[in-house]
């Protein structure tokens, strides 16, 4: 890689995170952070990388820095919301994810994140509504199965899970 090309380090770090090369991702994200600490995308990547190592409070701080640098980054808002969900700061998580949706209202991942938060809070009708907004059929099926299970609807839950397995086992094996 070109020694001062931050985008190359950022791209490789993302690839390494996706391929579970956490040590490589950490090295690349730290290099990118050293080269461009004032870039929102670099702060967000660094936050995602350290969250993978369980450093959630530090990851939240990095994500908030990303938001400070780019307040219109829906991805940074959603990521901080997901981390706030992990720490069970549900009011802050809801505010962050809703802010992400205000910025990019059609983003499936943001709707899924809000659906998961609703599910955790026992807001099953709201969760169902968010999961139904999914463009990705597999995510929609997974959300429906979780809502039906949480609602105690065993027959509907099993039917939704069966459909998820039949139609999405090849591309969502981890979720199944």
PDB file of C-alpha atoms in Angstrom:
ATOM      1  CA  UNK A   1       0.000   0.000   0.000  1.00  0.00           C
ATOM      2  CA  UNK A   2       1.031   3.587  -0.545  1.00  0.00           C
ATOM      3  CA  UNK A   3       2.316   4.659   2.861  1.00  0.00           C
ATOM      4  CA  UNK A   4       0.201   7.852   3.079  1.00  0.00           C
ATOM      5  CA  UNK A   5      -2.954   6.663   1.267  1.00  0.00           C
ATOM      6  CA  UNK A   6      -5.517   6.564   4.060  1.00  0.00           C
ATOM      7  CA  UNK A   7      -8.346   5.259   1.860  1.00  0.00           C
ATOM      8  CA  UNK A   8      -6.323   2.150   1.036  1.00  0.00           C
ATOM      9  CA  UNK A   9      -5.802   1.381   4.726  1.00  0.00           C
ATOM     10  CA  UNK A  10      -9.464   2.059   5.447  1.00  0.00           C
ATOM     11  CA  UNK A  11     -10.621  -0.207   2.612  1.00  0.00           C
ATOM     12  CA  UNK A  12      -8.290  -3.003   3.624  1.00  0.00           C
ATOM     13  CA  UNK A  13      -9.341  -2.689   7.257  1.00  0.00           C
ATOM     14  CA  UNK A  14     -13.000  -3.061   6.222  1.00  0.00           C
ATOM     15  CA  UNK A  15     -12.130  -6.106   4.137  1.00  0.00           C
ATOM     16  CA  UNK A  16     -10.174  -7.600   7.007  1.00  0.00           C
ATOM     17  CA  UNK A  17     -13.058  -7.010   9.427  1.00  0.00           C
ATOM     18  CA  UNK A  18     -15.412  -8.789   7.012  1.00  0.00           C
ATOM     19  CA  UNK A  19     -13.024 -11.736   6.678  1.00  0.00           C
ATOM     20  CA  UNK A  20     -12.501 -11.912  10.459  1.00  0.00           C
ATOM     21  CA  UNK A  21      -8.837 -10.881  10.290  1.00  0.00           C
ATOM     22  CA  UNK A  22      -9.205  -8.742  13.402  1.00  0.00           C
ATOM     23  CA  UNK A  23      -5.488  -8.250  14.012  1.00  0.00           C
ATOM     24  CA  UNK A  24      -4.979  -7.018  10.444  1.00  0.00           C
ATOM     25  CA  UNK A  25      -8.073  -4.819  10.668  1.00  0.00           C
ATOM     26  CA  UNK A  26      -6.794  -3.313  13.890  1.00  0.00           C
ATOM     27  CA  UNK A  27      -3.384  -2.542  12.386  1.00  0.00           C
ATOM     28  CA  UNK A  28      -4.911  -0.951   9.282  1.00  0.00           C
ATOM     29  CA  UNK A  29      -7.523   1.060  11.170  1.00  0.00           C
ATOM     30  CA  UNK A  30      -4.891   2.358  13.592  1.00  0.00           C
ATOM     31  CA  UNK A  31      -2.673   3.346  10.654  1.00  0.00           C
ATOM     32  CA  UNK A  32      -5.621   5.112   9.004  1.00  0.00           C
ATOM     33  CA  UNK A  33      -6.426   6.859  12.280  1.00  0.00           C
ATOM     34  CA  UNK A  34      -2.832   8.029  12.589  1.00  0.00           C
ATOM     35  CA  UNK A  35      -2.893   9.390   9.043  1.00  0.00           C
ATOM     36  CA  UNK A  36      -6.331  11.047   9.180  1.00  0.00           C
ATOM     37  CA  UNK A  37      -7.725  11.473  12.697  1.00  0.00           C
ATOM     38  CA  UNK A  38      -9.999  14.249  11.445  1.00  0.00           C
ATOM     39  CA  UNK A  39     -11.930  12.086   8.969  1.00  0.00           C
ATOM     40  CA  UNK A  40     -15.341  10.878  10.076  1.00  0.00           C
ATOM     41  CA  UNK A  41     -15.126   7.611   8.111  1.00  0.00           C
ATOM     42  CA  UNK A  42     -11.789   6.793   9.747  1.00  0.00           C
ATOM     43  CA  UNK A  43     -13.156   7.454  13.240  1.00  0.00           C
ATOM     44  CA  UNK A  44     -16.217   5.333  12.458  1.00  0.00           C
ATOM     45  CA  UNK A  45     -14.062   2.478  11.159  1.00  0.00           C
ATOM     46  CA  UNK A  46     -11.838   2.679  14.216  1.00  0.00           C
ATOM     47  CA  UNK A  47     -14.923   2.558  16.440  1.00  0.00           C
ATOM     48  CA  UNK A  48     -16.248  -0.531  14.640  1.00  0.00           C
ATOM     49  CA  UNK A  49     -12.864  -2.205  14.871  1.00  0.00           C
ATOM     50  CA  UNK A  50     -12.394  -1.641  18.603  1.00  0.00           C
ATOM     51  CA  UNK A  51     -16.006  -2.652  19.273  1.00  0.00           C
ATOM     52  CA  UNK A  52     -15.115  -6.030  17.739  1.00  0.00           C
ATOM     53  CA  UNK A  53     -12.514  -6.329  20.509  1.00  0.00           C
ATOM     54  CA  UNK A  54     -15.108  -5.551  23.184  1.00  0.00           C
ATOM     55  CA  UNK A  55     -13.996  -1.985  23.815  1.00  0.00           C
ATOM     56  CA  UNK A  56     -17.531  -0.640  23.611  1.00  0.00           C
ATOM     57  CA  UNK A  57     -17.147   2.581  25.671  1.00  0.00           C
ATOM     58  CA  UNK A  58     -14.102   3.571  23.596  1.00  0.00           C
ATOM     59  CA  UNK A  59     -15.955   2.604  20.414  1.00  0.00           C
ATOM     60  CA  UNK A  60     -18.869   4.856  21.383  1.00  0.00           C
ATOM     61  CA  UNK A  61     -16.404   7.701  21.933  1.00  0.00           C
ATOM     62  CA  UNK A  62     -14.873   7.125  18.479  1.00  0.00           C
ATOM     63  CA  UNK A  63     -18.327   6.978  16.861  1.00  0.00           C
ATOM     64  CA  UNK A  64     -19.331  10.224  18.571  1.00  0.00           C
ATOM     65  CA  UNK A  65     -16.139  11.799  17.215  1.00  0.00           C
ATOM     66  CA  UNK A  66     -17.195  10.606  13.757  1.00  0.00           C
ATOM     67  CA  UNK A  67     -20.575  12.306  14.285  1.00  0.00           C
ATOM     68  CA  UNK A  68     -18.886  15.505  15.447  1.00  0.00           C
ATOM     69  CA  UNK A  69     -16.830  15.475  12.251  1.00  0.00           C
ATOM     70  CA  UNK A  70     -19.806  14.656  10.020  1.00  0.00           C
ATOM     71  CA  UNK A  71     -23.197  15.173  11.706  1.00  0.00           C
ATOM     72  CA  UNK A  72     -24.965  13.945   8.553  1.00  0.00           C
ATOM     73  CA  UNK A  73     -23.350  10.503   8.627  1.00  0.00           C
ATOM     74  CA  UNK A  74     -26.335   8.234   9.062  1.00  0.00           C
ATOM     75  CA  UNK A  75     -23.996   5.270   9.374  1.00  0.00           C
ATOM     76  CA  UNK A  76     -22.130   6.807  12.310  1.00  0.00           C
ATOM     77  CA  UNK A  77     -25.443   7.638  14.008  1.00  0.00           C
ATOM     78  CA  UNK A  78     -26.726   4.088  13.532  1.00  0.00           C
ATOM     79  CA  UNK A  79     -23.437   2.550  14.673  1.00  0.00           C
ATOM     80  CA  UNK A  80     -23.413   4.573  17.875  1.00  0.00           C
ATOM     81  CA  UNK A  81     -27.059   3.550  18.365  1.00  0.00           C
ATOM     82  CA  UNK A  82     -26.156  -0.112  17.993  1.00  0.00           C
ATOM     83  CA  UNK A  83     -23.390   0.283  20.554  1.00  0.00           C
ATOM     84  CA  UNK A  84     -25.739   2.122  22.908  1.00  0.00           C
ATOM     85  CA  UNK A  85     -28.112  -0.827  22.508  1.00  0.00           C
ATOM     86  CA  UNK A  86     -25.300  -3.157  23.595  1.00  0.00           C
ATOM     87  CA  UNK A  87     -24.804  -1.070  26.734  1.00  0.00           C
ATOM     88  CA  UNK A  88     -28.584  -1.060  27.295  1.00  0.00           C
ATOM     89  CA  UNK A  89     -28.828   2.708  27.022  1.00  0.00           C
ATOM     90  CA  UNK A  90     -32.066   2.262  25.103  1.00  0.00           C
ATOM     91  CA  UNK A  91     -33.281   5.892  25.129  1.00  0.00           C
ATOM     92  CA  UNK A  92     -29.971   7.095  23.669  1.00  0.00           C
ATOM     93  CA  UNK A  93     -29.921   4.186  21.215  1.00  0.00           C
ATOM     94  CA  UNK A  94     -33.425   5.042  19.996  1.00  0.00           C
ATOM     95  CA  UNK A  95     -32.508   8.703  19.540  1.00  0.00           C
ATOM     96  CA  UNK A  96     -29.349   7.802  17.608  1.00  0.00           C
ATOM     97  CA  UNK A  97     -31.020   5.259  15.316  1.00  0.00           C
ATOM     98  CA  UNK A  98     -33.968   7.559  14.680  1.00  0.00           C
ATOM     99  CA  UNK A  99     -31.481  10.304  13.781  1.00  0.00           C
ATOM    100  CA  UNK A 100     -29.847   7.912  11.309  1.00  0.00           C
ATOM    101  CA  UNK A 101     -33.260   7.226   9.773  1.00  0.00           C
ATOM    102  CA  UNK A 102     -33.991  10.953   9.567  1.00  0.00           C
ATOM    103  CA  UNK A 103     -30.818  11.287   7.482  1.00  0.00           C
ATOM    104  CA  UNK A 104     -31.320   8.174   5.310  1.00  0.00           C
ATOM    105  CA  UNK A 105     -34.953   7.064   5.727  1.00  0.00           C
ATOM    106  CA  UNK A 106     -34.745   4.202   3.226  1.00  0.00           C
ATOM    107  CA  UNK A 107     -31.755   2.392   4.739  1.00  0.00           C
ATOM    108  CA  UNK A 108     -32.704  -1.224   5.482  1.00  0.00           C
ATOM    109  CA  UNK A 109     -29.980  -1.680   8.094  1.00  0.00           C
ATOM    110  CA  UNK A 110     -31.226   1.287  10.101  1.00  0.00           C
ATOM    111  CA  UNK A 111     -34.786  -0.079  10.079  1.00  0.00           C
ATOM    112  CA  UNK A 112     -33.462  -3.471  11.155  1.00  0.00           C
ATOM    113  CA  UNK A 113     -31.516  -1.856  14.015  1.00  0.00           C
ATOM    114  CA  UNK A 114     -34.633  -0.030  15.191  1.00  0.00           C
ATOM    115  CA  UNK A 115     -36.644  -3.250  14.886  1.00  0.00           C
ATOM    116  CA  UNK A 116     -34.115  -5.064  17.069  1.00  0.00           C
ATOM    117  CA  UNK A 117     -34.280  -2.280  19.643  1.00  0.00           C
ATOM    118  CA  UNK A 118     -38.085  -2.401  19.619  1.00  0.00           C
ATOM    119  CA  UNK A 119     -37.904  -6.171  20.056  1.00  0.00           C
ATOM    120  CA  UNK A 120     -35.560  -5.841  23.047  1.00  0.00           C
ATOM    121  CA  UNK A 121     -37.964  -3.363  24.611  1.00  0.00           C
ATOM    122  CA  UNK A 122     -40.995  -5.607  24.054  1.00  0.00           C
ATOM    123  CA  UNK A 123     -42.511  -3.243  21.480  1.00  0.00           C
ATOM    124  CA  UNK A 124     -43.534  -6.082  19.188  1.00  0.00           C
ATOM    125  CA  UNK A 125     -45.913  -4.191  16.883  1.00  0.00           C
ATOM    126  CA  UNK A 126     -43.283  -1.512  16.297  1.00  0.00           C
ATOM    127  CA  UNK A 127     -40.591  -4.152  15.726  1.00  0.00           C
ATOM    128  CA  UNK A 128     -42.812  -5.936  13.216  1.00  0.00           C
ATOM    129  CA  UNK A 129     -43.385  -2.653  11.393  1.00  0.00           C
ATOM    130  CA  UNK A 130     -39.645  -1.933  11.158  1.00  0.00           C
ATOM    131  CA  UNK A 131     -38.822  -5.450   9.991  1.00  0.00           C
ATOM    132  CA  UNK A 132     -41.535  -5.217   7.325  1.00  0.00           C
ATOM    133  CA  UNK A 133     -39.714  -2.195   5.865  1.00  0.00           C
ATOM    134  CA  UNK A 134     -36.795  -4.434   4.922  1.00  0.00           C
ATOM    135  CA  UNK A 135     -35.990  -4.627   1.246  1.00  0.00           C
ATOM    136  CA  UNK A 136     -33.921  -7.752   1.899  1.00  0.00           C
ATOM    137  CA  UNK A 137     -36.326 -10.691   2.096  1.00  0.00           C
ATOM    138  CA  UNK A 138     -34.031 -12.678   4.386  1.00  0.00           C
ATOM    139  CA  UNK A 139     -33.830  -9.915   6.960  1.00  0.00           C
ATOM    140  CA  UNK A 140     -37.589  -9.462   6.783  1.00  0.00           C
ATOM    141  CA  UNK A 141     -38.128 -13.189   7.348  1.00  0.00           C
ATOM    142  CA  UNK A 142     -35.661 -13.232  10.230  1.00  0.00           C
ATOM    143  CA  UNK A 143     -37.356 -10.249  11.864  1.00  0.00           C
ATOM    144  CA  UNK A 144     -40.814 -11.788  11.511  1.00  0.00           C
ATOM    145  CA  UNK A 145     -39.589 -15.062  13.050  1.00  0.00           C
ATOM    146  CA  UNK A 146     -38.107 -13.199  16.034  1.00  0.00           C
ATOM    147  CA  UNK A 147     -41.247 -11.114  16.606  1.00  0.00           C
ATOM    148  CA  UNK A 148     -43.515 -14.151  16.395  1.00  0.00           C
ATOM    149  CA  UNK A 149     -41.275 -16.028  18.841  1.00  0.00           C
ATOM    150  CA  UNK A 150     -41.156 -13.098  21.256  1.00  0.00           C
ATOM    151  CA  UNK A 151     -44.942 -12.827  21.074  1.00  0.00           C
ATOM    152  CA  UNK A 152     -45.347 -16.468  22.063  1.00  0.00           C
ATOM    153  CA  UNK A 153     -46.764 -17.452  18.681  1.00  0.00           C
ATOM    154  CA  UNK A 154     -44.924 -20.751  18.374  1.00  0.00           C
ATOM    155  CA  UNK A 155     -46.673 -21.993  15.227  1.00  0.00           C
ATOM    156  CA  UNK A 156     -46.155 -18.706  13.313  1.00  0.00           C
ATOM    157  CA  UNK A 157     -42.589 -18.436  14.599  1.00  0.00           C
ATOM    158  CA  UNK A 158     -41.718 -21.930  13.405  1.00  0.00           C
ATOM    159  CA  UNK A 159     -43.370 -21.281  10.029  1.00  0.00           C
ATOM    160  CA  UNK A 160     -41.366 -18.071   9.591  1.00  0.00           C
ATOM    161  CA  UNK A 161     -38.164 -19.831  10.654  1.00  0.00           C
ATOM    162  CA  UNK A 162     -38.871 -22.687   8.238  1.00  0.00           C
ATOM    163  CA  UNK A 163     -39.371 -20.194   5.408  1.00  0.00           C
ATOM    164  CA  UNK A 164     -36.135 -18.411   6.356  1.00  0.00           C
ATOM    165  CA  UNK A 165     -34.223 -21.694   6.305  1.00  0.00           C
ATOM    166  CA  UNK A 166     -35.758 -22.842   3.019  1.00  0.00           C
ATOM    167  CA  UNK A 167     -35.222 -19.586   1.176  1.00  0.00           C
ATOM    168  CA  UNK A 168     -32.152 -18.046   2.807  1.00  0.00           C
ATOM    169  CA  UNK A 169     -29.942 -20.770   4.294  1.00  0.00           C
ATOM    170  CA  UNK A 170     -27.462 -20.274   1.463  1.00  0.00           C
ATOM    171  CA  UNK A 171     -26.935 -16.578   2.056  1.00  0.00           C
ATOM    172  CA  UNK A 172     -27.869 -16.246   5.744  1.00  0.00           C
ATOM    173  CA  UNK A 173     -26.468 -19.438   7.245  1.00  0.00           C
ATOM    174  CA  UNK A 174     -25.133 -17.564  10.282  1.00  0.00           C
ATOM    175  CA  UNK A 175     -28.568 -16.101  11.086  1.00  0.00           C
ATOM    176  CA  UNK A 176     -30.292 -19.465  10.596  1.00  0.00           C
TER     177      UNK A 176
END
